[in-house]
Amino acid sequence: QVQLVESGGGSVQAGESLRLSCSVSGSTYRMAWFRQAPGKEREGVAVIYTSSGLTSYADSVKGRFTISQDDGKNTVYLQIDSLKPEDTAMYYCAAARYPNPYPGTVLHQSAYTYWGQGTQVTVSS
């Protein structure tokens, strides 16, 4: 079993930065960050493979978002730079315990079994 708890969200001005944290208990194969704005589908933004540290990003956030983990692999971070109003959303941490046989689905919510409660990011212009 895996338990995830997010923190670090807040209200900021456009152009500023935030670092979100996800505290992880239990063993994971792959971790991800998703976001969901009102009226929109949940969007995967970043993935990190726990053992290797390899990462992948959605095109919409490349160059501004960075996913990472600490040495003990019990905390996963999402560094968000140059925040834009369109980044406003609830941000969720997610975990999978097993490989996904379809590489193109790792940024889709169906690839993840465990979810945190979310942390709100609000960006004002």
JSON list of C-alpha atoms in Angstrom, two decimals:
[
{"chain": "A", "resi": 1, "resn": "GLN", "atom": "CA", "xyz": [0.00, 0.00, 0.00]},
{"chain": "A", "resi": 2, "resn": "VAL", "atom": "CA", "xyz": [1.04, 3.58, -0.70]},
{"chain": "A", "resi": 3, "resn": "GLN", "atom": "CA", "xyz": [0.07, 6.79, 1.05]},
{"chain": "A", "resi": 4, "resn": "LEU", "atom": "CA", "xyz": [0.67, 10.22, -0.47]},
{"chain": "A", "resi": 5, "resn": "VAL", "atom": "CA", "xyz": [0.37, 13.67, 1.07]},
{"chain": "A", "resi": 6, "resn": "GLU", "atom": "CA", "xyz": [0.90, 16.86, -0.96]},
{"chain": "A", "resi": 7, "resn": "SER", "atom": "CA", "xyz": [1.94, 20.26, 0.33]},
{"chain": "A", "resi": 8, "resn": "GLY", "atom": "CA", "xyz": [3.43, 23.51, -0.91]},
{"chain": "A", "resi": 9, "resn": "GLY", "atom": "CA", "xyz": [0.59, 25.05, -2.88]},
{"chain": "A", "resi": 10, "resn": "GLY", "atom": "CA", "xyz": [-0.48, 28.63, -2.48]},
{"chain": "A", "resi": 11, "resn": "SER", "atom": "CA", "xyz": [-1.45, 31.88, -4.16]},
{"chain": "A", "resi": 12, "resn": "VAL", "atom": "CA", "xyz": [1.24, 33.63, -6.19]},
{"chain": "A", "resi": 13, "resn": "GLN", "atom": "CA", "xyz": [1.66, 36.22, -8.89]},
{"chain": "A", "resi": 14, "resn": "ALA", "atom": "CA", "xyz": [2.44, 35.35, -12.50]},
{"chain": "A", "resi": 15, "resn": "GLY", "atom": "CA", "xyz": [6.15, 34.87, -13.05]},
{"chain": "A", "resi": 16, "resn": "GLU", "atom": "CA", "xyz": [6.84, 33.58, -9.55]},
{"chain": "A", "resi": 17, "resn": "SER", "atom": "CA", "xyz": [7.80, 30.04, -8.55]},
{"chain": "A", "resi": 18, "resn": "LEU", "atom": "CA", "xyz": [6.51, 27.30, -6.27]},
{"chain": "A", "resi": 19, "resn": "ARG", "atom": "CA", "xyz": [7.84, 23.96, -5.13]},
{"chain": "A", "resi": 20, "resn": "LEU", "atom": "CA", "xyz": [5.24, 21.33, -4.36]},
{"chain": "A", "resi": 21, "resn": "SER", "atom": "CA", "xyz": [6.09, 18.33, -2.19]},
{"chain": "A", "resi": 22, "resn": "CYS", "atom": "CA", "xyz": [4.62, 14.84, -2.00]},
{"chain": "A", "resi": 23, "resn": "SER", "atom": "CA", "xyz": [5.44, 12.73, 1.04]},
{"chain": "A", "resi": 24, "resn": "VAL", "atom": "CA", "xyz": [5.50, 9.05, 0.08]},
{"chain": "A", "resi": 25, "resn": "SER", "atom": "CA", "xyz": [5.07, 5.99, 2.27]},
{"chain": "A", "resi": 26, "resn": "GLY", "atom": "CA", "xyz": [5.30, 2.55, 0.71]},
{"chain": "A", "resi": 27, "resn": "SER", "atom": "CA", "xyz": [7.09, 1.23, -2.35]},
{"chain": "A", "resi": 28, "resn": "THR", "atom": "CA", "xyz": [6.47, 2.75, -5.77]},
{"chain": "A", "resi": 29, "resn": "TYR", "atom": "CA", "xyz": [7.56, 2.09, -9.32]},
{"chain": "A", "resi": 30, "resn": "ARG", "atom": "CA", "xyz": [6.53, 5.43, -10.81]},
{"chain": "A", "resi": 31, "resn": "MET", "atom": "CA", "xyz": [5.36, 8.77, -9.42]},
{"chain": "A", "resi": 32, "resn": "ALA", "atom": "CA", "xyz": [3.53, 11.55, -11.19]},
{"chain": "A", "resi": 33, "resn": "TRP", "atom": "CA", "xyz": [2.01, 14.98, -10.75]},
{"chain": "A", "resi": 34, "resn": "PHE", "atom": "CA", "xyz": [-1.39, 15.80, -12.19]},
{"chain": "A", "resi": 35, "resn": "ARG", "atom": "CA", "xyz": [-3.45, 18.96, -12.18]},
{"chain": "A", "resi": 36, "resn": "GLN", "atom": "CA", "xyz": [-7.12, 19.68, -12.64]},
{"chain": "A", "resi": 37, "resn": "ALA", "atom": "CA", "xyz": [-8.80, 23.03, -13.14]},
{"chain": "A", "resi": 38, "resn": "PRO", "atom": "CA", "xyz": [-12.57, 23.50, -12.78]},
{"chain": "A", "resi": 39, "resn": "GLY", "atom": "CA", "xyz": [-14.41, 22.18, -15.82]},
{"chain": "A", "resi": 40, "resn": "LYS", "atom": "CA", "xyz": [-11.30, 20.52, -17.27]},
{"chain": "A", "resi": 41, "resn": "GLU", "atom": "CA", "xyz": [-10.01, 16.97, -17.36]},
{"chain": "A", "resi": 42, "resn": "ARG", "atom": "CA", "xyz": [-7.24, 15.88, -15.03]},
{"chain": "A", "resi": 43, "resn": "GLU", "atom": "CA", "xyz": [-3.95, 16.51, -16.83]},
{"chain": "A", "resi": 44, "resn": "GLY", "atom": "CA", "xyz": [-0.72, 14.65, -16.20]},
{"chain": "A", "resi": 45, "resn": "VAL", "atom": "CA", "xyz": [2.19, 17.10, -16.13]},
{"chain": "A", "resi": 46, "resn": "ALA", "atom": "CA", "xyz": [5.26, 15.14, -14.98]},
{"chain": "A", "resi": 47, "resn": "VAL", "atom": "CA", "xyz": [6.43, 11.58, -14.26]},
{"chain": "A", "resi": 48, "resn": "ILE", "atom": "CA", "xyz": [9.46, 10.19, -12.47]},
{"chain": "A", "resi": 49, "resn": "TYR", "atom": "CA", "xyz": [10.49, 6.53, -12.36]},
{"chain": "A", "resi": 50, "resn": "THR", "atom": "CA", "xyz": [11.42, 5.79, -8.77]},
{"chain": "A", "resi": 51, "resn": "SER", "atom": "CA", "xyz": [14.39, 3.47, -9.29]},
{"chain": "A", "resi": 52, "resn": "SER", "atom": "CA", "xyz": [16.10, 5.18, -12.21]},
{"chain": "A", "resi": 53, "resn": "GLY", "atom": "CA", "xyz": [15.08, 8.80, -11.72]},
{"chain": "A", "resi": 54, "resn": "LEU", "atom": "CA", "xyz": [14.10, 9.12, -15.37]},
{"chain": "A", "resi": 55, "resn": "THR", "atom": "CA", "xyz": [11.51, 11.80, -16.02]},
{"chain": "A", "resi": 56, "resn": "SER", "atom": "CA", "xyz": [8.92, 12.74, -18.59]},
{"chain": "A", "resi": 57, "resn": "TYR", "atom": "CA", "xyz": [6.81, 15.87, -19.04]},
{"chain": "A", "resi": 58, "resn": "ALA", "atom": "CA", "xyz": [3.69, 17.03, -20.78]},
{"chain": "A", "resi": 59, "resn": "ASP", "atom": "CA", "xyz": [4.37, 19.37, -23.68]},
{"chain": "A", "resi": 60, "resn": "SER", "atom": "CA", "xyz": [2.34, 22.08, -21.98]},
{"chain": "A", "resi": 61, "resn": "VAL", "atom": "CA", "xyz": [4.83, 22.41, -19.10]},
{"chain": "A", "resi": 62, "resn": "LYS", "atom": "CA", "xyz": [8.20, 21.54, -20.63]},
{"chain": "A", "resi": 63, "resn": "GLY", "atom": "CA", "xyz": [10.88, 24.01, -19.67]},
{"chain": "A", "resi": 64, "resn": "ARG", "atom": "CA", "xyz": [9.00, 25.35, -16.63]},
{"chain": "A", "resi": 65, "resn": "PHE", "atom": "CA", "xyz": [8.20, 22.28, -14.51]},
{"chain": "A", "resi": 66, "resn": "THR", "atom": "CA", "xyz": [10.77, 19.95, -12.94]},
{"chain": "A", "resi": 67, "resn": "ILE", "atom": "CA", "xyz": [9.97, 16.72, -11.10]},
{"chain": "A", "resi": 68, "resn": "SER", "atom": "CA", "xyz": [12.53, 15.27, -8.71]},
{"chain": "A", "resi": 69, "resn": "GLN", "atom": "CA", "xyz": [12.87, 13.05, -5.64]},
{"chain": "A", "resi": 70, "resn": "ASP", "atom": "CA", "xyz": [15.07, 13.02, -2.56]},
{"chain": "A", "resi": 71, "resn": "ASP", "atom": "CA", "xyz": [17.83, 10.48, -1.93]},
{"chain": "A", "resi": 72, "resn": "GLY", "atom": "CA", "xyz": [15.58, 8.28, 0.16]},
{"chain": "A", "resi": 73, "resn": "LYS", "atom": "CA", "xyz": [12.87, 8.44, -2.49]},
{"chain": "A", "resi": 74, "resn": "ASN", "atom": "CA", "xyz": [10.30, 9.25, 0.17]},
{"chain": "A", "resi": 75, "resn": "THR", "atom": "CA", "xyz": [9.57, 12.74, -1.12]},
{"chain": "A", "resi": 76, "resn": "VAL", "atom": "CA", "xyz": [8.74, 13.78, -4.67]},
{"chain": "A", "resi": 77, "resn": "TYR", "atom": "CA", "xyz": [8.88, 17.42, -5.69]},
{"chain": "A", "resi": 78, "resn": "LEU", "atom": "CA", "xyz": [7.42, 19.51, -8.45]},
{"chain": "A", "resi": 79, "resn": "GLN", "atom": "CA", "xyz": [9.31, 22.74, -9.05]},
{"chain": "A", "resi": 80, "resn": "ILE", "atom": "CA", "xyz": [7.18, 25.17, -11.01]},
{"chain": "A", "resi": 81, "resn": "ASP", "atom": "CA", "xyz": [8.91, 28.23, -12.47]},
{"chain": "A", "resi": 82, "resn": "SER", "atom": "CA", "xyz": [7.52, 31.19, -14.39]},
{"chain": "A", "resi": 83, "resn": "LEU", "atom": "CA", "xyz": [4.00, 30.49, -13.24]},
{"chain": "A", "resi": 84, "resn": "LYS", "atom": "CA", "xyz": [1.17, 31.52, -15.53]},
{"chain": "A", "resi": 85, "resn": "PRO", "atom": "CA", "xyz": [-2.51, 32.11, -14.70]},
{"chain": "A", "resi": 86, "resn": "GLU", "atom": "CA", "xyz": [-3.37, 29.03, -16.75]},
{"chain": "A", "resi": 87, "resn": "ASP", "atom": "CA", "xyz": [-1.36, 26.93, -14.27]},
{"chain": "A", "resi": 88, "resn": "THR", "atom": "CA", "xyz": [-4.08, 27.57, -11.69]},
{"chain": "A", "resi": 89, "resn": "ALA", "atom": "CA", "xyz": [-5.41, 24.16, -10.64]},
{"chain": "A", "resi": 90, "resn": "MET", "atom": "CA", "xyz": [-5.55, 21.57, -7.92]},
{"chain": "A", "resi": 91, "resn": "TYR", "atom": "CA", "xyz": [-2.30, 19.61, -8.12]},
{"chain": "A", "resi": 92, "resn": "TYR", "atom": "CA", "xyz": [-2.30, 15.92, -7.22]},
{"chain": "A", "resi": 93, "resn": "CYS", "atom": "CA", "xyz": [0.50, 13.47, -6.52]},
{"chain": "A", "resi": 94, "resn": "ALA", "atom": "CA", "xyz": [-0.03, 9.95, -7.85]},
{"chain": "A", "resi": 95, "resn": "ALA", "atom": "CA", "xyz": [1.78, 6.62, -7.61]},
{"chain": "A", "resi": 96, "resn": "ALA", "atom": "CA", "xyz": [1.91, 3.32, -9.46]},
{"chain": "A", "resi": 97, "resn": "ARG", "atom": "CA", "xyz": [3.43, 0.17, -8.00]},
{"chain": "A", "resi": 98, "resn": "TYR", "atom": "CA", "xyz": [3.87, -1.72, -11.27]},
{"chain": "A", "resi": 99, "resn": "PRO", "atom": "CA", "xyz": [5.10, -1.00, -14.81]},
{"chain": "A", "resi": 100, "resn": "ASN", "atom": "CA", "xyz": [2.66, 0.13, -17.45]},
{"chain": "A", "resi": 101, "resn": "PRO", "atom": "CA", "xyz": [2.92, -1.89, -20.69]},
{"chain": "A", "resi": 102, "resn": "TYR", "atom": "CA", "xyz": [1.77, 1.12, -22.72]},
{"chain": "A", "resi": 103, "resn": "PRO", "atom": "CA", "xyz": [4.40, 3.91, -22.58]},
{"chain": "A", "resi": 104, "resn": "GLY", "atom": "CA", "xyz": [2.03, 6.46, -24.07]},
{"chain": "A", "resi": 105, "resn": "THR", "atom": "CA", "xyz": [-0.30, 6.26, -21.07]},
{"chain": "A", "resi": 106, "resn": "VAL", "atom": "CA", "xyz": [2.02, 7.25, -18.22]},
{"chain": "A", "resi": 107, "resn": "LEU", "atom": "CA", "xyz": [0.55, 10.77, -18.11]},
{"chain": "A", "resi": 108, "resn": "HIS", "atom": "CA", "xyz": [-3.02, 9.49, -17.99]},
{"chain": "A", "resi": 109, "resn": "GLN", "atom": "CA", "xyz": [-4.79, 9.11, -14.67]},
{"chain": "A", "resi": 110, "resn": "SER", "atom": "CA", "xyz": [-5.75, 5.50, -15.40]},
{"chain": "A", "resi": 111, "resn": "ALA", "atom": "CA", "xyz": [-2.09, 4.50, -15.03]},
{"chain": "A", "resi": 112, "resn": "TYR", "atom": "CA", "xyz": [-2.11, 5.32, -11.31]},
{"chain": "A", "resi": 113, "resn": "THR", "atom": "CA", "xyz": [-3.64, 3.54, -8.36]},
{"chain": "A", "resi": 114, "resn": "TYR", "atom": "CA", "xyz": [-2.77, 5.83, -5.45]},
{"chain": "A", "resi": 115, "resn": "TRP", "atom": "CA", "xyz": [-3.57, 9.52, -5.10]},
{"chain": "A", "resi": 116, "resn": "GLY", "atom": "CA", "xyz": [-2.98, 12.30, -2.63]},
{"chain": "A", "resi": 117, "resn": "GLN", "atom": "CA", "xyz": [-5.63, 14.76, -1.53]},
{"chain": "A", "resi": 118, "resn": "GLY", "atom": "CA", "xyz": [-4.33, 17.60, -3.68]},
{"chain": "A", "resi": 119, "resn": "THR", "atom": "CA", "xyz": [-2.82, 21.02, -3.06]},
{"chain": "A", "resi": 120, "resn": "GLN", "atom": "CA", "xyz": [-4.21, 24.19, -4.63]},
{"chain": "A", "resi": 121, "resn": "VAL", "atom": "CA", "xyz": [-2.09, 26.45, -6.82]},
{"chain": "A", "resi": 122, "resn": "THR", "atom": "CA", "xyz": [-3.58, 29.82, -7.73]},
{"chain": "A", "resi": 123, "resn": "VAL", "atom": "CA", "xyz": [-1.75, 32.23, -10.03]},
{"chain": "A", "resi": 124, "resn": "SER", "atom": "CA", "xyz": [-2.87, 35.83, -10.40]},
{"chain": "A", "resi": 125, "resn": "SER", "atom": "CA", "xyz": [-1.87, 38.22, -13.18]}
]
